Amino acid sequence: MKIHLYQLTLVLDTPGGVSAPESRRTDSAHAPALPLARDAAGRPHVPATSLAGSLRAHAEKTTGGEAARLFGELRREPDHTVATASPVRILGTRTHLPEDTDTLRRTSTAIDRDRGAAAPATLRERECLPPGTTVTAWLRLDDAPGSGLLAAELEALLPSWPVRIGGAQSTGHGRARLTRVTRRVLDLATPQGRRAWLTRGGPALFEGGQVVFPGPVHPAPQHDAPLVFGAPFSFAINDALHIGSGCRIEGGHHATDRNEHLRDHLGRPLVPGTTWKGLLRSRCAFILRSLAEHAACATLTGCGACPVCAAFGHSAVPGVSEGGLRGRLVFLDSPVLQPDGTPAETVSRDHVALDRFTGGAAAGLLFTDEVVERGQVALTIFDEPSDPHADPLDPLLRDVLLLALYDLHTGALGIGGRTTRGYGTLNGTADTAAFLEQEVPTARERLGQALSALSEEVTGG
Ligand SMILES: [Zn+2]
């Protein structure tokens, strides 16, 4: 028998990781609500099952029904369950953070669908691995009689694997890529093979493997993620932008309080994917409902039945969708940059808190917002349904999303904090403005026709 041993190296491109809410420390008020899963030594850890699930999903998409040959299956027949063990086994993983970095914390808020503002008491803090984190995974594949081609199948599959690790994927978290695969084959019919197998264990067994990726047979691929509109959008800040980090520096008795801007792992001001997703979801639902009252739901958790829920996902809905649905639209984080690509600078803006009772300035209540006045953000929206056999994105939803983006471009919709003070107004830069101006009239027309057909169906039926 031949044992194939593969060592995979994966690198995270966006914040990510597998959360373990059950391991939340209760002895510290500062512990995040969603801490990362950790190993026995307390190091952040990516469970093998998480990688196996992502790889299996890729195999299903790529090979159709052949995934079971590599990864086994659990199938329900009318009177029994068929379980086949997976020939590919992930024996273990190890996670390495980039040098001199620590885990990140990200807060997210649910958007109140009616007010378009953050809903109270929905602040969630999640601990993440920073981009650049390396995950090493050790795989074993046994050459059973008659399945000699499995190793070649696995090796053909790995290079195109779009690795996804952990939750919050619809806000761009957990996007990783495979950077290296080595293979070592131990032939147990030979004395060398038997000696290696019996005398070495753990990661040492995988040492001295041959690099199979990237290589001449399997060069590094270009992952063409399916962009919803063919290209990212680009918006410039009109007046000022403030995305709060959730961190307020108390100034003490004489100084002012300061609301920090959210920053990414490189210290750049950031518009997180969660902000884009929440804002555009609530706007899409608002547009649909203003065209036809029952065209979209208005609940925080989603109804599980409308086009907005189908695209943005929803929580479990008893009787409709027991497991809930992960959103197929993926919104990446956007660092705020200057036109030359360097990080945008922030400035402080002073405010006086108004006394709610007199309407005048409340004595001593000064505060400062850290804002970006000049900068651009690129908005990247992918369509990545979790079901590999899903239908294309609903054209009606695509049109609604286009109108929501147009509202952002015209300033009818603002992003981030203090939009009532004029913060958060964006304008599309040249290409984005031209694209929206050209697409929106026809989108509006198509939407009108689709919705009037829908209401005729309702009244006619
Ligand atoms: Zn819904």
Short mmCIF file of C-alpha atoms and ligand atoms in Angstrom, two decimals:
data_model
loop_
_atom_site.label_atom_id
_atom_site.label_comp_id
_atom_site.label_asym_id
_atom_site.label_seq_id
_atom_site.Cartn_x
_atom_site.Cartn_y
_atom_site.Cartn_z
CA MET A 1 0.00 0.00 0.00
CA LYS A 2 1.16 3.53 -0.76
CA ILE A 3 0.42 6.38 1.60
CA HIS A 4 0.32 9.86 0.07
CA LEU A 5 1.19 12.62 2.53
CA TYR A 6 0.47 16.21 1.52
CA GLN A 7 1.51 19.36 3.32
CA LEU A 8 -0.62 22.37 2.32
CA THR A 9 0.27 25.99 3.02
CA LEU A 10 -2.64 28.46 3.02
CA VAL A 11 -2.47 32.23 3.49
CA LEU A 12 -5.38 34.39 4.62
CA ASP A 13 -6.03 37.43 2.39
CA THR A 14 -8.77 38.94 4.58
CA PRO A 15 -9.49 38.77 8.32
CA GLY A 16 -10.98 35.42 9.24
CA GLY A 17 -10.91 32.33 11.39
CA VAL A 18 -13.18 29.89 13.11
CA SER A 19 -15.06 31.22 16.13
CA ALA A 20 -15.74 29.23 19.26
CA PRO A 21 -18.47 31.09 21.16
CA GLU A 22 -18.58 28.30 23.75
CA SER A 23 -15.02 29.11 24.82
CA ARG A 24 -15.76 32.75 25.68
CA ARG A 25 -13.94 33.75 28.83
CA THR A 26 -16.28 34.97 31.49
CA ASP A 27 -13.54 36.22 33.82
CA SER A 28 -12.83 39.31 31.71
CA ALA A 29 -15.20 42.06 30.66
CA HIS A 30 -12.93 42.73 27.68
CA ALA A 31 -13.14 39.21 26.22
CA PRO A 32 -14.72 39.26 22.73
CA ALA A 33 -18.21 37.81 22.38
CA LEU A 34 -16.95 35.52 19.60
CA PRO A 35 -13.41 34.34 20.40
CA LEU A 36 -11.36 32.26 17.96
CA ALA A 37 -11.15 28.51 18.38
CA ARG A 38 -7.89 27.63 20.15
CA ASP A 39 -5.78 24.52 20.61
CA ALA A 40 -4.80 22.95 23.93
CA ALA A 41 -1.86 25.37 24.21
CA GLY A 42 -4.16 28.38 23.77
CA ARG A 43 -2.98 29.23 20.23
CA PRO A 44 -5.58 30.24 17.61
CA HIS A 45 -6.51 27.16 15.68
CA VAL A 46 -8.31 26.35 12.42
CA PRO A 47 -10.08 23.01 12.89
CA ALA A 48 -9.44 20.40 10.18
CA THR A 49 -13.20 19.97 9.71
CA SER A 50 -13.50 23.59 8.61
CA LEU A 51 -10.91 23.12 5.84
CA ALA A 52 -12.37 19.74 4.86
CA GLY A 53 -15.79 21.36 4.40
CA SER A 54 -14.40 24.10 2.14
CA LEU A 55 -12.38 21.62 0.06
CA ARG A 56 -15.32 19.29 -0.28
CA ALA A 57 -17.57 22.11 -1.47
CA HIS A 58 -14.95 22.97 -4.10
CA ALA A 59 -14.82 19.30 -5.23
CA GLU A 60 -18.61 19.20 -5.57
CA LYS A 61 -18.60 22.32 -7.69
CA THR A 62 -15.70 21.18 -9.87
CA THR A 63 -16.38 17.47 -10.33
CA GLY A 64 -20.17 17.32 -10.06
CA GLY A 65 -21.13 14.10 -8.28
CA GLU A 66 -17.59 12.78 -8.03
CA ALA A 67 -16.73 14.48 -4.73
CA ALA A 68 -17.78 11.41 -2.75
CA ARG A 69 -14.91 9.40 -4.31
CA LEU A 70 -12.41 11.68 -2.58
CA PHE A 71 -14.28 12.84 0.48
CA GLY A 72 -16.73 10.05 1.31
CA GLU A 73 -20.41 10.68 1.84
CA LEU A 74 -23.31 10.43 4.22
CA ARG A 75 -26.44 9.69 2.20
CA ARG A 76 -29.95 8.98 3.40
CA GLU A 77 -31.76 6.15 1.61
CA PRO A 78 -35.45 5.48 2.37
CA ASP A 79 -34.71 2.82 5.00
CA HIS A 80 -31.08 3.35 5.95
CA THR A 81 -28.11 5.71 5.85
CA VAL A 82 -25.10 5.06 3.64
CA ALA A 83 -21.81 6.26 5.12
CA THR A 84 -18.54 6.03 3.23
CA ALA A 85 -15.33 7.10 4.92
CA SER A 86 -13.38 9.88 3.23
CA PRO A 87 -10.21 8.56 1.51
CA VAL A 88 -8.76 12.06 2.01
CA ARG A 89 -8.17 12.79 5.67
CA ILE A 90 -6.93 16.05 7.15
CA LEU A 91 -4.76 14.87 10.02
CA GLY A 92 -4.13 18.25 11.58
CA THR A 93 -3.48 21.95 11.08
CA ARG A 94 -1.25 24.63 12.56
CA THR A 95 -1.89 28.36 12.47
CA HIS A 96 0.86 30.99 12.43
CA LEU A 97 0.10 34.71 12.78
CA PRO A 98 2.39 37.10 10.87
CA GLU A 99 5.38 38.24 12.95
CA ASP A 100 4.67 40.95 15.53
CA THR A 101 0.92 40.78 15.08
CA ASP A 102 -1.91 39.79 17.33
CA THR A 103 -5.45 38.71 16.61
CA LEU A 104 -7.87 41.45 15.46
CA ARG A 105 -11.18 42.44 16.91
CA ARG A 106 -14.05 43.47 14.70
CA THR A 107 -17.34 44.86 15.86
CA SER A 108 -20.41 44.76 13.72
CA THR A 109 -23.87 46.12 14.21
CA ALA A 110 -27.11 45.07 12.63
CA ILE A 111 -28.75 47.89 10.69
CA ASP A 112 -32.25 48.84 11.73
CA ARG A 113 -34.17 48.25 8.50
CA ASP A 114 -36.57 51.10 9.13
CA ARG A 115 -34.21 53.82 10.22
CA GLY A 116 -31.15 52.70 8.26
CA ALA A 117 -29.11 53.23 11.41
CA ALA A 118 -27.41 50.81 13.75
CA ALA A 119 -29.96 48.91 15.80
CA PRO A 120 -29.33 49.21 19.54
CA ALA A 121 -27.98 46.25 21.51
CA THR A 122 -26.77 44.42 18.43
CA LEU A 123 -23.08 45.25 18.77
CA ARG A 124 -21.08 42.08 18.32
CA GLU A 125 -17.36 41.74 18.74
CA ARG A 126 -15.56 38.99 16.89
CA GLU A 127 -11.93 37.98 17.25
CA CYS A 128 -10.22 37.38 13.87
CA LEU A 129 -6.93 36.13 12.50
CA PRO A 130 -5.19 38.98 10.64
CA PRO A 131 -4.57 38.83 6.87
CA GLY A 132 -1.22 37.18 6.19
CA THR A 133 -1.89 34.43 8.73
CA THR A 134 -0.52 31.09 7.51
CA VAL A 135 -2.34 27.81 8.03
CA THR A 136 -0.45 24.57 7.46
CA ALA A 137 -2.60 21.48 6.91
CA TRP A 138 -1.47 17.85 6.75
CA LEU A 139 -3.45 15.52 4.51
CA ARG A 140 -3.25 11.76 4.10
CA LEU A 141 -4.59 9.78 1.15
CA ASP A 142 -4.23 5.99 1.08
CA ASP A 143 -3.86 4.23 -2.22
CA ALA A 144 -6.50 1.54 -1.92
CA PRO A 145 -6.65 -1.10 -4.69
CA GLY A 146 -8.40 0.24 -7.78
CA SER A 147 -8.25 3.86 -6.69
CA GLY A 148 -4.78 4.74 -7.92
CA LEU A 149 -6.10 7.82 -9.68
CA LEU A 150 -7.35 9.49 -6.52
CA ALA A 151 -4.03 11.17 -5.80
CA ALA A 152 -3.96 12.67 -9.31
CA GLU A 153 -7.57 13.81 -8.89
CA LEU A 154 -6.79 15.51 -5.58
CA GLU A 155 -3.69 17.18 -7.03
CA ALA A 156 -5.69 18.50 -9.98
CA LEU A 157 -8.36 19.86 -7.64
CA LEU A 158 -6.16 21.72 -5.12
CA PRO A 159 -4.73 24.57 -7.27
CA SER A 160 -8.15 26.04 -8.10
CA TRP A 161 -9.46 25.73 -4.52
CA PRO A 162 -10.88 29.10 -3.35
CA VAL A 163 -10.18 28.51 0.34
CA ARG A 164 -12.80 29.87 2.74
CA ILE A 165 -12.24 29.63 6.48
CA GLY A 166 -14.88 30.19 9.16
CA GLY A 167 -17.87 32.53 9.35
CA ALA A 168 -18.83 36.02 8.15
CA GLN A 169 -17.92 35.06 4.58
CA SER A 170 -20.60 37.32 3.07
CA THR A 171 -18.71 40.30 4.49
CA GLY A 172 -15.48 39.12 2.92
CA HIS A 173 -14.02 37.31 5.92
CA GLY A 174 -11.94 34.13 5.68
CA ARG A 175 -10.76 34.43 2.07
CA ALA A 176 -7.53 32.49 1.77
CA ARG A 177 -5.43 30.96 -0.97
CA LEU A 178 -3.25 27.93 -1.33
CA THR A 179 0.38 28.91 -1.84
CA ARG A 180 2.22 25.58 -1.69
CA VAL A 181 1.62 21.83 -1.71
CA THR A 182 4.26 19.19 -1.08
CA ARG A 183 3.76 15.44 -1.53
CA ARG A 184 5.61 12.56 0.03
CA VAL A 185 4.75 8.98 -0.93
CA LEU A 186 5.54 6.16 1.47
CA ASP A 187 5.46 2.72 -0.13
CA LEU A 188 4.87 0.25 2.68
CA ALA A 189 6.06 -2.55 0.40
CA THR A 190 9.62 -1.20 0.70
CA PRO A 191 11.88 -1.26 3.80
CA GLN A 192 12.52 2.53 3.51
CA GLY A 193 8.80 3.22 3.38
CA ARG A 194 8.09 0.99 6.36
CA ARG A 195 10.97 2.48 8.36
CA ALA A 196 9.82 6.04 7.77
CA TRP A 197 6.23 5.15 8.60
CA LEU A 198 7.16 3.38 11.84
CA THR A 199 9.89 5.64 13.18
CA ARG A 200 8.56 9.09 12.47
CA GLY A 201 5.29 10.69 13.36
CA GLY A 202 3.40 13.96 13.16
CA PRO A 203 4.60 16.77 10.88
CA ALA A 204 8.08 15.16 10.64
CA LEU A 205 6.56 12.44 8.46
CA PHE A 206 5.77 15.07 5.82
CA GLU A 207 9.31 16.49 5.66
CA GLY A 208 11.33 16.15 2.48
CA GLY A 209 8.26 16.09 0.27
CA GLN A 210 8.31 17.08 -3.38
CA VAL A 211 6.70 20.41 -4.32
CA VAL A 212 3.68 19.68 -6.55
CA PHE A 213 2.18 23.18 -6.41
CA PRO A 214 3.00 25.66 -7.74
CA GLY A 215 4.78 23.75 -10.47
CA PRO A 216 4.87 23.17 -14.22
CA VAL A 217 1.85 20.84 -14.13
CA HIS A 218 -0.23 22.99 -11.77
CA PRO A 219 0.82 26.66 -12.02
CA ALA A 220 -0.70 29.21 -9.64
CA PRO A 221 -4.17 30.02 -11.02
CA GLN A 222 -5.93 33.35 -11.28
CA HIS A 223 -9.06 33.10 -9.17
CA ASP A 224 -11.70 34.88 -11.20
CA ALA A 225 -14.19 35.64 -8.49
CA PRO A 226 -17.56 36.46 -10.06
CA LEU A 227 -18.04 40.22 -9.64
CA VAL A 228 -21.72 41.15 -9.73
CA PHE A 229 -21.22 44.15 -12.02
CA GLY A 230 -18.05 43.10 -13.80
CA ALA A 231 -15.78 45.56 -11.96
CA PRO A 232 -15.51 47.16 -8.52
CA PHE A 233 -17.16 50.54 -7.96
CA SER A 234 -15.14 53.54 -6.90
CA PHE A 235 -16.47 56.35 -4.72
CA ALA A 236 -14.86 59.57 -3.50
CA ILE A 237 -15.68 61.20 -0.16
CA ASN A 238 -17.70 64.37 -0.60
CA ASP A 239 -17.39 66.10 2.77
CA ALA A 240 -16.32 63.74 5.53
CA LEU A 241 -16.60 60.08 6.42
CA HIS A 242 -16.71 58.59 9.89
CA ILE A 243 -16.91 54.84 10.52
CA GLY A 244 -16.62 54.43 14.27
CA SER A 245 -14.31 51.77 15.62
CA GLY A 246 -16.56 51.37 18.63
CA CYS A 247 -13.67 52.84 20.60
CA ARG A 248 -14.26 56.12 22.39
CA ILE A 249 -11.29 57.66 24.13
CA GLU A 250 -12.54 59.43 27.21
CA GLY A 251 -10.86 62.78 27.54
CA GLY A 252 -11.26 63.23 31.26
CA HIS A 253 -12.48 66.33 33.05
CA HIS A 254 -11.11 69.12 30.84
CA ALA A 255 -10.33 67.40 27.55
CA THR A 256 -12.78 66.19 24.92
CA ASP A 257 -13.92 62.66 24.18
CA ARG A 258 -12.67 61.28 20.88
CA ASN A 259 -14.45 58.80 18.57
CA GLU A 260 -11.82 56.84 16.67
CA HIS A 261 -12.19 55.82 13.03
CA LEU A 262 -12.14 52.09 12.31
CA ARG A 263 -8.80 50.95 10.87
CA ASP A 264 -7.58 47.75 9.23
CA HIS A 265 -4.60 45.60 10.22
CA LEU A 266 -2.28 47.99 8.35
CA GLY A 267 -3.65 51.03 10.20
CA ARG A 268 -5.58 52.36 7.18
CA PRO A 269 -9.04 53.94 7.74
CA LEU A 270 -11.58 51.31 6.76
CA VAL A 271 -15.13 50.86 5.51
CA PRO A 272 -15.80 47.26 6.57
CA GLY A 273 -17.77 44.79 4.45
CA THR A 274 -20.36 44.63 7.24
CA THR A 275 -21.12 48.35 6.78
CA TRP A 276 -21.55 48.03 2.99
CA LYS A 277 -23.70 44.94 3.37
CA GLY A 278 -25.96 46.34 6.08
CA LEU A 279 -26.45 49.66 4.30
CA LEU A 280 -27.16 48.18 0.86
CA ARG A 281 -29.41 45.48 2.24
CA SER A 282 -31.61 47.95 4.05
CA ARG A 283 -31.69 50.24 0.99
CA CYS A 284 -32.60 47.39 -1.38
CA ALA A 285 -35.45 46.32 0.89
CA PHE A 286 -36.59 49.95 1.18
CA ILE A 287 -36.61 50.43 -2.61
CA LEU A 288 -38.53 47.20 -3.20
CA ARG A 289 -41.12 47.98 -0.54
CA SER A 290 -41.61 51.49 -1.88
CA LEU A 291 -42.42 49.98 -5.30
CA ALA A 292 -44.66 47.20 -4.01
CA GLU A 293 -45.59 46.83 -0.38
CA HIS A 294 -44.90 43.10 -0.02
CA ALA A 295 -41.92 42.86 -2.38
CA ALA A 296 -39.41 42.60 0.47
CA CYS A 297 -39.40 42.03 4.19
CA ALA A 298 -38.69 44.64 6.82
CA THR A 299 -37.52 42.40 9.65
CA LEU A 300 -34.04 42.38 11.13
CA THR A 301 -33.51 38.64 10.81
CA GLY A 302 -35.15 38.27 7.37
CA CYS A 303 -38.29 36.45 6.25
CA GLY A 304 -36.49 33.74 4.26
CA ALA A 305 -38.80 34.22 1.27
CA CYS A 306 -38.12 37.56 -0.44
CA PRO A 307 -35.45 38.46 -3.08
CA VAL A 308 -33.49 40.50 -0.52
CA CYS A 309 -33.22 37.49 1.81
CA ALA A 310 -32.19 35.25 -1.12
CA ALA A 311 -29.30 37.56 -1.99
CA PHE A 312 -28.24 38.87 1.45
CA GLY A 313 -29.06 35.80 3.53
CA HIS A 314 -31.28 35.40 6.57
CA SER A 315 -31.51 33.73 9.95
CA ALA A 316 -33.47 30.54 10.52
CA VAL A 317 -37.21 31.03 9.95
CA PRO A 318 -39.40 28.30 11.51
CA GLY A 319 -41.47 26.57 8.84
CA VAL A 320 -39.70 28.37 5.95
CA SER A 321 -35.99 27.80 6.34
CA GLU A 322 -34.83 25.86 9.38
CA GLY A 323 -31.11 26.39 8.90
CA GLY A 324 -31.13 29.96 7.58
CA LEU A 325 -29.12 30.97 4.53
CA ARG A 326 -25.69 32.53 4.13
CA GLY A 327 -25.86 35.55 1.82
CA ARG A 328 -24.60 34.92 -1.72
CA LEU A 329 -23.49 38.55 -2.16
CA VAL A 330 -20.05 39.09 -0.65
CA PHE A 331 -18.93 42.60 0.32
CA LEU A 332 -15.21 43.08 0.89
CA ASP A 333 -13.62 45.56 3.29
CA SER A 334 -12.57 48.83 1.63
CA PRO A 335 -9.52 50.72 2.91
CA VAL A 336 -9.89 54.48 2.40
CA LEU A 337 -7.08 55.53 0.09
CA GLN A 338 -5.74 58.59 -1.67
CA PRO A 339 -5.84 58.49 -5.46
CA ASP A 340 -2.17 57.36 -5.49
CA GLY A 341 -3.03 54.32 -3.35
CA THR A 342 -1.51 55.54 -0.09
CA PRO A 343 -3.71 55.52 3.03
CA ALA A 344 -6.06 58.47 3.44
CA GLU A 345 -5.34 60.85 6.29
CA THR A 346 -7.74 61.53 9.11
CA VAL A 347 -8.54 64.82 10.79
CA SER A 348 -10.43 65.69 13.95
CA ARG A 349 -13.73 67.49 13.93
CA ASP A 350 -15.02 69.05 17.09
CA HIS A 351 -18.64 68.96 18.06
CA VAL A 352 -20.67 70.29 20.88
CA ALA A 353 -23.24 67.97 22.31
CA LEU A 354 -26.61 69.69 22.41
CA ASP A 355 -28.54 69.75 25.60
CA ARG A 356 -31.66 67.71 24.87
CA PHE A 357 -33.73 69.89 27.19
CA THR A 358 -32.75 73.49 26.36
CA GLY A 359 -31.63 72.85 22.80
CA GLY A 360 -28.48 74.79 23.57
CA ALA A 361 -24.93 73.59 24.02
CA ALA A 362 -24.57 71.43 27.08
CA ALA A 363 -21.84 72.76 29.34
CA GLY A 364 -18.54 70.92 28.95
CA LEU A 365 -19.87 68.32 26.50
CA LEU A 366 -17.36 68.63 23.70
CA PHE A 367 -16.40 65.68 21.62
CA THR A 368 -14.21 64.94 18.62
CA ASP A 369 -14.79 62.67 15.64
CA GLU A 370 -11.85 61.28 13.75
CA VAL A 371 -12.95 61.67 10.10
CA VAL A 372 -11.55 61.26 6.59
CA GLU A 373 -12.14 64.32 4.40
CA ARG A 374 -10.29 63.31 1.25
CA GLY A 375 -10.13 59.79 -0.02
CA GLN A 376 -11.62 57.06 -2.16
CA VAL A 377 -13.03 53.63 -1.53
CA ALA A 378 -13.40 50.72 -3.92
CA LEU A 379 -16.55 48.66 -3.39
CA THR A 380 -16.15 45.03 -4.45
CA ILE A 381 -19.26 42.84 -4.59
CA PHE A 382 -18.91 39.16 -5.46
CA ASP A 383 -21.70 36.68 -6.18
CA GLU A 384 -20.74 33.46 -4.43
CA PRO A 385 -23.77 31.28 -3.66
CA SER A 386 -23.07 28.58 -1.06
CA ASP A 387 -24.92 26.04 -3.22
CA PRO A 388 -22.66 25.31 -6.21
CA HIS A 389 -25.73 24.49 -8.34
CA ALA A 390 -27.65 27.68 -7.50
CA ASP A 391 -29.42 29.70 -10.20
CA PRO A 392 -27.79 32.94 -11.35
CA LEU A 393 -28.48 36.03 -9.23
CA ASP A 394 -32.09 37.24 -9.55
CA PRO A 395 -32.00 40.00 -12.26
CA LEU A 396 -34.63 41.93 -10.28
CA LEU A 397 -32.31 42.04 -7.26
CA ARG A 398 -29.38 43.10 -9.46
CA ASP A 399 -31.46 46.04 -10.71
CA VAL A 400 -32.50 47.02 -7.18
CA LEU A 401 -28.87 46.89 -6.06
CA LEU A 402 -27.98 49.16 -8.97
CA LEU A 403 -30.58 51.71 -7.81
CA ALA A 404 -29.24 51.51 -4.23
CA LEU A 405 -25.72 52.20 -5.53
CA TYR A 406 -27.08 55.10 -7.57
CA ASP A 407 -28.59 56.53 -4.37
CA LEU A 408 -25.15 56.32 -2.81
CA HIS A 409 -23.62 58.11 -5.82
CA THR A 410 -26.20 60.93 -5.76
CA GLY A 411 -25.98 61.44 -2.01
CA ALA A 412 -29.54 60.25 -1.32
CA LEU A 413 -27.93 57.55 0.80
CA GLY A 414 -25.05 58.22 3.18
CA ILE A 415 -22.66 55.76 4.78
CA GLY A 416 -21.27 55.50 8.28
CA GLY A 417 -21.92 57.68 11.32
CA ARG A 418 -23.58 61.11 11.67
CA THR A 419 -25.14 61.13 8.22
CA THR A 420 -27.62 63.68 9.58
CA ARG A 421 -24.67 66.10 9.99
CA GLY A 422 -23.76 65.59 6.33
CA TYR A 423 -21.10 62.95 6.91
CA GLY A 424 -20.89 59.91 4.67
CA THR A 425 -21.90 61.41 1.34
CA LEU A 426 -20.03 59.78 -1.54
CA ASN A 427 -19.84 60.45 -5.28
CA GLY A 428 -18.95 57.86 -7.87
CA THR A 429 -15.62 58.58 -9.54
CA ALA A 430 -15.60 58.97 -13.35
CA ASP A 431 -16.00 55.32 -14.42
CA THR A 432 -18.49 54.47 -11.68
CA ALA A 433 -20.58 57.60 -12.36
CA ALA A 434 -20.66 56.87 -16.10
CA PHE A 435 -21.63 53.23 -15.51
CA LEU A 436 -24.44 54.10 -13.08
CA GLU A 437 -25.81 56.95 -15.22
CA GLN A 438 -25.94 54.59 -18.18
CA GLU A 439 -27.40 51.51 -16.44
CA VAL A 440 -29.92 53.03 -14.03
CA PRO A 441 -32.65 54.21 -16.47
CA THR A 442 -33.05 50.74 -18.00
CA ALA A 443 -32.83 49.08 -14.59
CA ARG A 444 -35.65 51.34 -13.38
CA GLU A 445 -37.74 50.46 -16.43
CA ARG A 446 -37.22 46.70 -16.02
CA LEU A 447 -38.09 46.94 -12.32
CA GLY A 448 -41.30 48.82 -13.05
CA GLN A 449 -42.38 46.17 -15.55
CA ALA A 450 -41.45 43.25 -13.27
CA LEU A 451 -43.33 44.71 -10.31
CA SER A 452 -46.45 45.71 -12.24
CA ALA A 453 -46.56 42.17 -13.68
CA LEU A 454 -46.28 40.90 -10.11
CA SER A 455 -49.12 43.05 -8.78
CA GLU A 456 -51.33 42.10 -11.78
CA GLU A 457 -50.74 38.45 -10.91
CA VAL A 458 -51.78 39.15 -7.32
CA THR A 459 -54.91 41.14 -8.19
CA GLY A 460 -55.82 38.90 -11.15
CA GLY A 461 -55.45 35.72 -9.06
ZN ZN B 1 -37.01 38.67 3.37
#
